[in-house]
Amino acid sequence: MPAASTPVTAVRASAYTVPTDAPEADGTYSWDSTTLVLVEADGGGKSGLGWTYAPAPAAALVEGLLGPAVEGIDVLDVPAAAAAMARAVRNPGRTGMASYAVSAVDCALWDLKARLLEVPLHKLLGAVRDRVAVYGSGGFTTYTEGQLREQLQGWAQELHIPRVKIKIGQDGGTHVARDLDRIRQARAAVGPGTELFVDANGGYTVKQAVRVLREVADEDVTWFEEPVSSDDLAGLRTVRAAVDADVAAGEYGTGLQYFQRMCGAGAVDCLQADVSRCGGISEWLRVAAVAAAHGLDVSGHCAPHLSAAVAAATPNFRHLEWFHDHVRIENLFFDGTLDPDGGWVRPGKSPGNGLSFRSTDAGHYRVR
């Protein structure tokens, strides 16, 4: 057990950029690498791990602004640290990259607390389930038909994940014919027994999004993510009323009021939250409560190994995104990663999040 008062003694940050294994794009953006910003928080002879996927300068924000704000606070008092970080980012702005940095520190502090108490993180948070449903996510618009089929069948047939997602809305919705072909290719690849999700990343107009889903009604798409911009709450609500698939959004949310507005507008059937963006575990728990008050489930966006513990502790949780890029990086950088076989992951029994950082392997990609 920790001493009566065990302060946070140091917060360290580093950044690592990993090239993609093939060209990648969605409906509105393309990329060839992904950057992980790692935070290590020390106290009581232990270290906690947290991270976010953000530009490398987020590491400087962690060490220059957030670390000094939380150092000296009792390791057990994570809400006090969250409040201190909220004050620290008031002037530079709570949203955007500042929230990503706050998220990484908050997750590291929760992990540190669990390690100090020698309990698994999901048990510290109060688990409501011992396993978390996942869906395979990738299917980038840059993939050939062969690449798409190989990835989807890897999830559905080799790993027995009964839910898969592809990207559509190519080039801002200007290649609808190819989008429709790829939806049909995806259904053919996984067969009728697997749920098919699509994500336009805000690439369509409202009526365009409705027409697309109606055109592929026979393919049984059950999840339509960001059919229009997530800032267009009225548009999301219109699409939601017109299609059978569940409409989802929220991955860019970086504050409680963002999620409240989305829920209050009736814009989504399922609210997405990203623990590496929204403010960390502390804010995720509040976001989930807002969703529950509106009768909505929460789906975890990306960063699956960072999300699994809090997902297991969220009563109104639906599923977690097993995102291709982040799974690659997390499997490369950490020991103790999870196995999604059967469409579920089970948080481990080791203290904290159960992960250990492979600094030597990661060092090849270090940019800060």
Coordinates of C-alpha atoms in Angstrom, one line a residue:
M1 CA 0.0 0.0 0.0
P2 CA 1.2 3.6 -0.7
A3 CA 2.2 5.9 2.2
A4 CA -0.2 8.3 3.7
S5 CA 0.7 10.8 1.0
T6 CA 2.5 9.7 -2.2
P7 CA 3.1 12.6 -4.6
V8 CA 3.5 12.5 -8.3
T9 CA 7.3 13.1 -8.6
A10 CA 7.8 13.4 -12.4
V11 CA 6.0 13.4 -15.7
R12 CA 8.0 12.6 -18.8
A13 CA 6.9 12.6 -22.5
S14 CA 8.4 11.3 -25.7
A15 CA 7.1 11.1 -29.3
Y16 CA 7.5 8.3 -31.9
T17 CA 6.5 8.4 -35.6
V18 CA 5.8 5.0 -37.3
P19 CA 5.3 4.8 -41.1
T20 CA 2.2 3.0 -42.3
D21 CA 2.6 -0.4 -43.9
A22 CA 0.8 0.9 -47.0
P23 CA -0.7 4.2 -48.3
E24 CA -3.7 5.1 -46.2
A25 CA -6.7 7.5 -46.6
D26 CA -10.3 8.0 -45.6
G27 CA -13.0 10.2 -46.9
T28 CA -11.3 13.5 -46.1
Y29 CA -7.6 12.9 -45.3
S30 CA -4.6 10.8 -46.3
W31 CA -1.4 9.9 -44.3
D32 CA 1.8 7.8 -44.5
S33 CA 2.7 7.8 -40.8
T34 CA 1.2 7.9 -37.3
T35 CA 2.8 9.6 -34.2
L36 CA 2.3 8.3 -30.7
V37 CA 3.1 10.6 -27.8
L38 CA 3.9 8.6 -24.7
V39 CA 3.6 9.9 -21.1
E40 CA 5.3 8.2 -18.1
A41 CA 4.2 9.4 -14.7
D42 CA 6.3 8.6 -11.6
G43 CA 5.4 8.3 -7.9
G44 CA 6.0 6.0 -5.0
G45 CA 8.6 4.1 -6.9
K46 CA 6.2 3.2 -9.7
S47 CA 5.6 4.5 -13.2
G48 CA 2.3 4.7 -15.1
L49 CA 1.8 4.7 -18.8
G50 CA -0.5 6.8 -21.0
W51 CA -0.4 8.0 -24.6
T52 CA -2.2 9.8 -27.3
Y53 CA -1.9 9.9 -31.1
A54 CA -1.0 13.5 -31.8
P55 CA 1.7 15.7 -33.3
A56 CA 5.0 15.5 -31.6
P57 CA 4.8 19.0 -30.1
A58 CA 2.2 17.6 -27.7
A59 CA 5.1 16.1 -25.8
A60 CA 6.4 19.6 -25.1
L61 CA 3.0 20.7 -23.8
V62 CA 3.0 17.7 -21.4
E63 CA 6.4 18.4 -20.0
G64 CA 6.3 22.2 -20.0
L65 CA 2.7 22.8 -18.8
L66 CA 0.9 19.7 -17.5
G67 CA 3.7 18.0 -15.7
P68 CA 4.4 21.0 -13.4
A69 CA 0.6 21.3 -12.8
V70 CA 0.3 17.7 -11.4
E71 CA 3.7 17.1 -9.8
G72 CA 3.3 17.1 -6.0
I73 CA -0.4 16.0 -6.1
D74 CA -1.1 12.8 -4.3
V75 CA -1.0 9.8 -6.7
L76 CA -4.3 8.6 -5.3
D77 CA -6.0 11.9 -6.1
V78 CA -6.3 11.7 -9.9
P79 CA -9.4 13.9 -10.0
A80 CA -7.4 16.7 -8.3
A81 CA -4.7 16.3 -11.0
A82 CA -7.4 16.5 -13.7
A83 CA -8.7 19.7 -12.2
A84 CA -5.2 21.1 -12.0
M85 CA -4.6 20.3 -15.7
A86 CA -7.9 22.0 -16.6
R87 CA -6.7 25.1 -14.9
A88 CA -3.3 24.9 -16.6
V89 CA -4.8 24.8 -20.1
R90 CA -7.4 27.5 -19.6
N91 CA -5.4 30.2 -21.4
P92 CA -3.9 28.1 -24.3
G93 CA -7.3 26.5 -24.7
R94 CA -8.9 23.3 -23.4
T95 CA -9.8 21.8 -26.8
G96 CA -7.6 20.5 -29.6
M97 CA -4.1 19.3 -29.0
A98 CA -4.2 20.4 -25.3
S99 CA -6.9 17.9 -24.7
Y100 CA -4.9 15.2 -26.4
A101 CA -2.0 16.0 -24.1
V102 CA -4.2 16.1 -21.0
S103 CA -5.7 12.7 -22.0
A104 CA -2.2 11.1 -22.1
V105 CA -1.3 12.4 -18.7
D106 CA -4.6 11.5 -17.1
C107 CA -4.4 7.9 -18.4
A108 CA -0.8 7.7 -17.1
L109 CA -1.9 8.9 -13.7
W110 CA -4.8 6.4 -13.5
D111 CA -2.4 3.6 -14.5
L112 CA 0.1 4.8 -11.9
K113 CA -2.5 4.7 -9.2
A114 CA -3.6 1.2 -10.1
R115 CA 0.1 0.0 -10.1
L116 CA 0.7 1.6 -6.7
L117 CA -2.3 -0.1 -5.3
E118 CA -1.3 -3.3 -7.1
V119 CA -4.7 -3.8 -8.8
P120 CA -5.7 -4.1 -12.5
L121 CA -6.9 -0.8 -13.8
H122 CA -10.4 -2.0 -14.8
K123 CA -10.8 -3.3 -11.2
L124 CA -9.7 0.0 -9.8
L125 CA -12.3 1.8 -11.9
G126 CA -15.0 -0.8 -11.0
A127 CA -15.5 -3.4 -13.8
V128 CA -19.0 -4.2 -15.1
R129 CA -17.8 -6.8 -17.5
D130 CA -14.7 -9.0 -17.9
R131 CA -14.5 -8.7 -21.7
V132 CA -15.0 -6.0 -24.2
A133 CA -16.4 -6.4 -27.7
V134 CA -14.2 -5.1 -30.6
Y135 CA -14.6 -4.5 -34.3
G136 CA -11.9 -4.7 -36.9
S137 CA -11.3 -1.2 -38.4
G138 CA -9.3 -0.2 -41.5
G139 CA -10.4 -0.7 -45.0
F140 CA -8.8 2.5 -46.2
T141 CA -9.9 4.1 -49.5
T142 CA -6.4 3.6 -50.9
Y143 CA -6.7 -0.2 -50.6
T144 CA -7.1 -2.4 -53.7
E145 CA -9.8 -4.9 -53.8
G146 CA -7.2 -7.6 -52.9
Q147 CA -5.9 -5.6 -49.9
L148 CA -9.4 -4.9 -48.7
R149 CA -10.4 -8.6 -48.9
E150 CA -7.3 -9.8 -47.2
Q151 CA -7.7 -7.4 -44.2
L152 CA -11.4 -8.1 -43.7
Q153 CA -11.0 -11.8 -44.0
G154 CA -8.1 -11.7 -41.5
W155 CA -10.5 -10.2 -39.0
A156 CA -13.6 -12.1 -39.8
Q157 CA -12.3 -15.5 -40.6
E158 CA -8.9 -15.8 -38.9
L159 CA -9.6 -13.8 -35.7
H160 CA -13.4 -14.5 -35.8
I161 CA -14.3 -10.9 -35.2
P162 CA -18.0 -10.6 -36.1
R163 CA -17.8 -6.8 -36.9
V164 CA -15.7 -5.0 -39.5
K165 CA -15.5 -1.4 -40.7
I166 CA -14.2 0.2 -44.0
K167 CA -13.7 3.8 -45.0
I168 CA -15.9 5.3 -47.7
G169 CA -16.6 8.9 -48.9
Q170 CA -13.4 8.9 -51.0
D171 CA -12.0 12.3 -51.8
G172 CA -14.8 14.1 -50.1
G173 CA -17.6 12.1 -51.6
T174 CA -16.5 12.6 -55.2
H175 CA -16.1 8.8 -56.0
V176 CA -19.5 7.4 -55.0
A177 CA -19.5 4.7 -57.6
R178 CA -16.2 3.3 -56.1
D179 CA -17.6 3.7 -52.6
L180 CA -20.6 1.6 -53.5
D181 CA -18.4 -1.1 -55.2
R182 CA -16.2 -1.3 -52.1
I183 CA -19.2 -1.8 -49.8
R184 CA -20.3 -4.7 -52.0
Q185 CA -16.7 -6.0 -52.0
A186 CA -16.6 -5.9 -48.2
R187 CA -19.8 -7.7 -47.8
A188 CA -18.7 -10.4 -50.3
A189 CA -15.4 -10.8 -48.4
V190 CA -16.9 -11.4 -45.0
G191 CA -20.2 -13.0 -45.9
P192 CA -23.6 -12.5 -44.4
G193 CA -22.8 -13.5 -40.8
T194 CA -20.5 -10.5 -40.1
E195 CA -21.7 -7.0 -39.2
L196 CA -20.6 -4.4 -41.8
F197 CA -19.8 -0.9 -40.7
V198 CA -18.9 2.1 -42.9
D199 CA -17.2 5.4 -42.0
A200 CA -17.3 8.4 -44.3
N201 CA -15.2 10.7 -42.1
G202 CA -17.6 13.5 -42.9
G203 CA -17.1 13.2 -46.6
Y204 CA -20.7 13.4 -47.8
T205 CA -23.5 15.9 -48.0
V206 CA -26.6 15.0 -46.1
K207 CA -28.7 13.8 -49.1
Q208 CA -25.7 12.2 -50.6
A209 CA -25.1 10.1 -47.5
V210 CA -28.8 9.0 -47.5
R211 CA -28.6 8.0 -51.2
V212 CA -25.4 6.0 -50.7
L213 CA -26.9 3.9 -47.9
R214 CA -30.2 3.4 -49.7
E215 CA -28.2 2.2 -52.8
V216 CA -26.6 -0.6 -50.8
A217 CA -29.6 -1.6 -48.7
D218 CA -29.1 -5.2 -49.6
E219 CA -25.6 -5.3 -48.1
D220 CA -27.0 -4.8 -44.6
V221 CA -24.8 -2.0 -43.3
T222 CA -25.5 -1.6 -39.6
W223 CA -23.2 1.3 -38.6
F224 CA -22.8 4.6 -40.5
E225 CA -20.0 6.7 -38.9
E226 CA -19.7 10.4 -39.6
P227 CA -21.8 10.4 -42.8
V228 CA -21.5 14.1 -42.7
S229 CA -19.2 16.4 -40.7
S230 CA -19.4 15.8 -36.9
D231 CA -19.9 19.5 -36.6
D232 CA -23.2 19.4 -38.6
L233 CA -25.5 18.1 -35.8
A234 CA -28.6 18.9 -37.8
G235 CA -27.2 17.0 -40.8
L236 CA -26.4 14.0 -38.6
R237 CA -29.9 14.0 -37.2
T238 CA -31.4 14.1 -40.7
V239 CA -29.3 11.2 -41.9
R240 CA -30.1 9.3 -38.7
A241 CA -33.8 9.7 -39.3
A242 CA -33.5 8.5 -42.9
V243 CA -31.4 5.4 -42.7
D244 CA -31.7 2.0 -40.9
A245 CA -28.0 1.9 -39.8
D246 CA -27.0 3.4 -36.5
V247 CA -25.4 6.8 -37.0
A248 CA -22.3 7.4 -34.9
A249 CA -20.0 10.4 -34.3
G250 CA -18.0 12.0 -31.4
E251 CA -14.4 10.9 -32.0
Y252 CA -13.1 14.5 -32.1
G253 CA -14.8 15.5 -28.9
T254 CA -12.4 17.3 -26.5
G255 CA -14.8 18.5 -23.7
L256 CA -17.9 17.5 -21.9
Q257 CA -20.0 20.2 -23.5
Y258 CA -19.2 18.9 -27.0
F259 CA -20.7 15.5 -26.2
Q260 CA -23.7 17.1 -24.4
R261 CA -24.5 19.1 -27.5
M262 CA -24.3 16.0 -29.7
C263 CA -26.5 14.0 -27.5
G264 CA -29.0 16.8 -26.9
A265 CA -29.3 17.4 -30.6
G266 CA -30.5 13.8 -31.2
A267 CA -27.6 13.5 -33.7
V268 CA -26.4 10.0 -33.0
D269 CA -27.6 6.5 -32.2
C270 CA -24.3 5.7 -30.5
L271 CA -21.8 8.2 -29.1
Q272 CA -18.2 7.7 -29.9
A273 CA -15.5 8.8 -27.4
D274 CA -11.7 8.6 -27.7
V275 CA -9.9 8.2 -24.3
S276 CA -6.7 9.5 -25.9
R277 CA -8.5 12.8 -27.0
C278 CA -11.5 13.5 -24.8
G279 CA -9.6 14.3 -21.6
G280 CA -8.5 10.8 -20.6
I281 CA -10.3 8.3 -18.3
S282 CA -11.5 11.1 -15.9
E283 CA -13.4 12.8 -18.7
W284 CA -14.5 9.6 -20.4
L285 CA -16.4 8.6 -17.3
R286 CA -18.3 11.9 -17.3
V287 CA -19.0 11.6 -21.1
A288 CA -20.4 8.1 -20.6
A289 CA -22.7 9.4 -17.9
V290 CA -24.0 12.1 -20.3
A291 CA -24.6 9.5 -23.0
A292 CA -26.4 7.3 -20.5
A293 CA -28.6 10.2 -19.4
H294 CA -29.7 10.4 -23.1
G295 CA -30.3 6.7 -23.4
L296 CA -27.2 6.1 -25.6
D297 CA -24.3 3.6 -25.6
V298 CA -20.7 4.7 -26.0
S299 CA -18.3 3.2 -28.5
G300 CA -14.5 3.5 -28.0
H301 CA -12.6 5.2 -30.8
C302 CA -9.1 3.8 -31.5
A303 CA -6.2 3.4 -29.1
P304 CA -7.6 0.0 -28.1
H305 CA -5.1 -0.9 -25.4
L306 CA -5.5 2.5 -23.7
S307 CA -9.3 2.1 -23.8
A308 CA -9.9 -1.5 -22.8
A309 CA -9.9 -1.0 -19.0
V310 CA -12.3 2.0 -18.9
A311 CA -14.5 0.3 -21.5
A312 CA -14.8 -2.7 -19.1
A313 CA -15.9 -0.2 -16.4
T314 CA -18.5 1.6 -18.5
P315 CA -22.1 0.2 -18.1
N316 CA -23.4 1.7 -21.4
F317 CA -20.5 0.5 -23.5
R318 CA -21.1 -1.1 -26.9
H319 CA -17.7 -1.9 -28.6
L320 CA -14.1 -0.8 -29.1
E321 CA -12.4 0.0 -32.4
W322 CA -9.6 -2.4 -33.2
F323 CA -7.9 0.1 -35.5
H324 CA -5.2 -1.2 -37.8
D325 CA -2.7 1.5 -37.4
H326 CA -2.9 1.7 -33.6
V327 CA -2.9 -2.0 -33.1
R328 CA 0.3 -2.2 -35.2
I329 CA 2.0 0.4 -33.1
E330 CA 0.8 -0.8 -29.7
N331 CA 1.8 -4.4 -30.5
L332 CA 5.2 -3.1 -31.5
F333 CA 5.7 -0.8 -28.5
F334 CA 4.2 -2.7 -25.6
D335 CA 4.4 -6.1 -24.0
G336 CA 1.2 -7.4 -22.6
T337 CA -1.1 -6.5 -25.5
L338 CA -4.5 -8.1 -25.9
D339 CA -5.8 -10.8 -28.2
P340 CA -9.1 -10.0 -30.1
D341 CA -9.8 -13.6 -31.2
G342 CA -13.5 -14.2 -31.1
G343 CA -14.4 -10.5 -31.2
W344 CA -13.5 -9.7 -27.6
V345 CA -10.5 -8.5 -25.5
R346 CA -10.1 -9.2 -21.8
P347 CA -8.2 -6.7 -19.7
G348 CA -5.4 -8.5 -17.9
K349 CA -4.9 -9.4 -14.3
S350 CA -1.6 -7.5 -13.9
P351 CA -1.5 -4.2 -12.0
G352 CA -2.4 -1.1 -14.0
N353 CA -3.1 -1.5 -17.7
G354 CA -0.9 -4.5 -17.7
L355 CA 1.5 -3.1 -20.3
S356 CA 5.2 -2.5 -20.3
F357 CA 7.0 -0.2 -22.7
R358 CA 9.6 -1.7 -25.1
S359 CA 11.9 1.4 -25.1
T360 CA 14.5 -0.3 -27.3
D361 CA 12.0 -1.3 -30.0
A362 CA 10.3 2.1 -29.9
G363 CA 13.6 4.0 -29.9
H364 CA 14.0 3.4 -33.6
Y365 CA 11.0 5.7 -34.2
R366 CA 11.7 8.4 -31.7
V367 CA 11.3 11.9 -33.0
R368 CA 11.6 13.8 -29.7

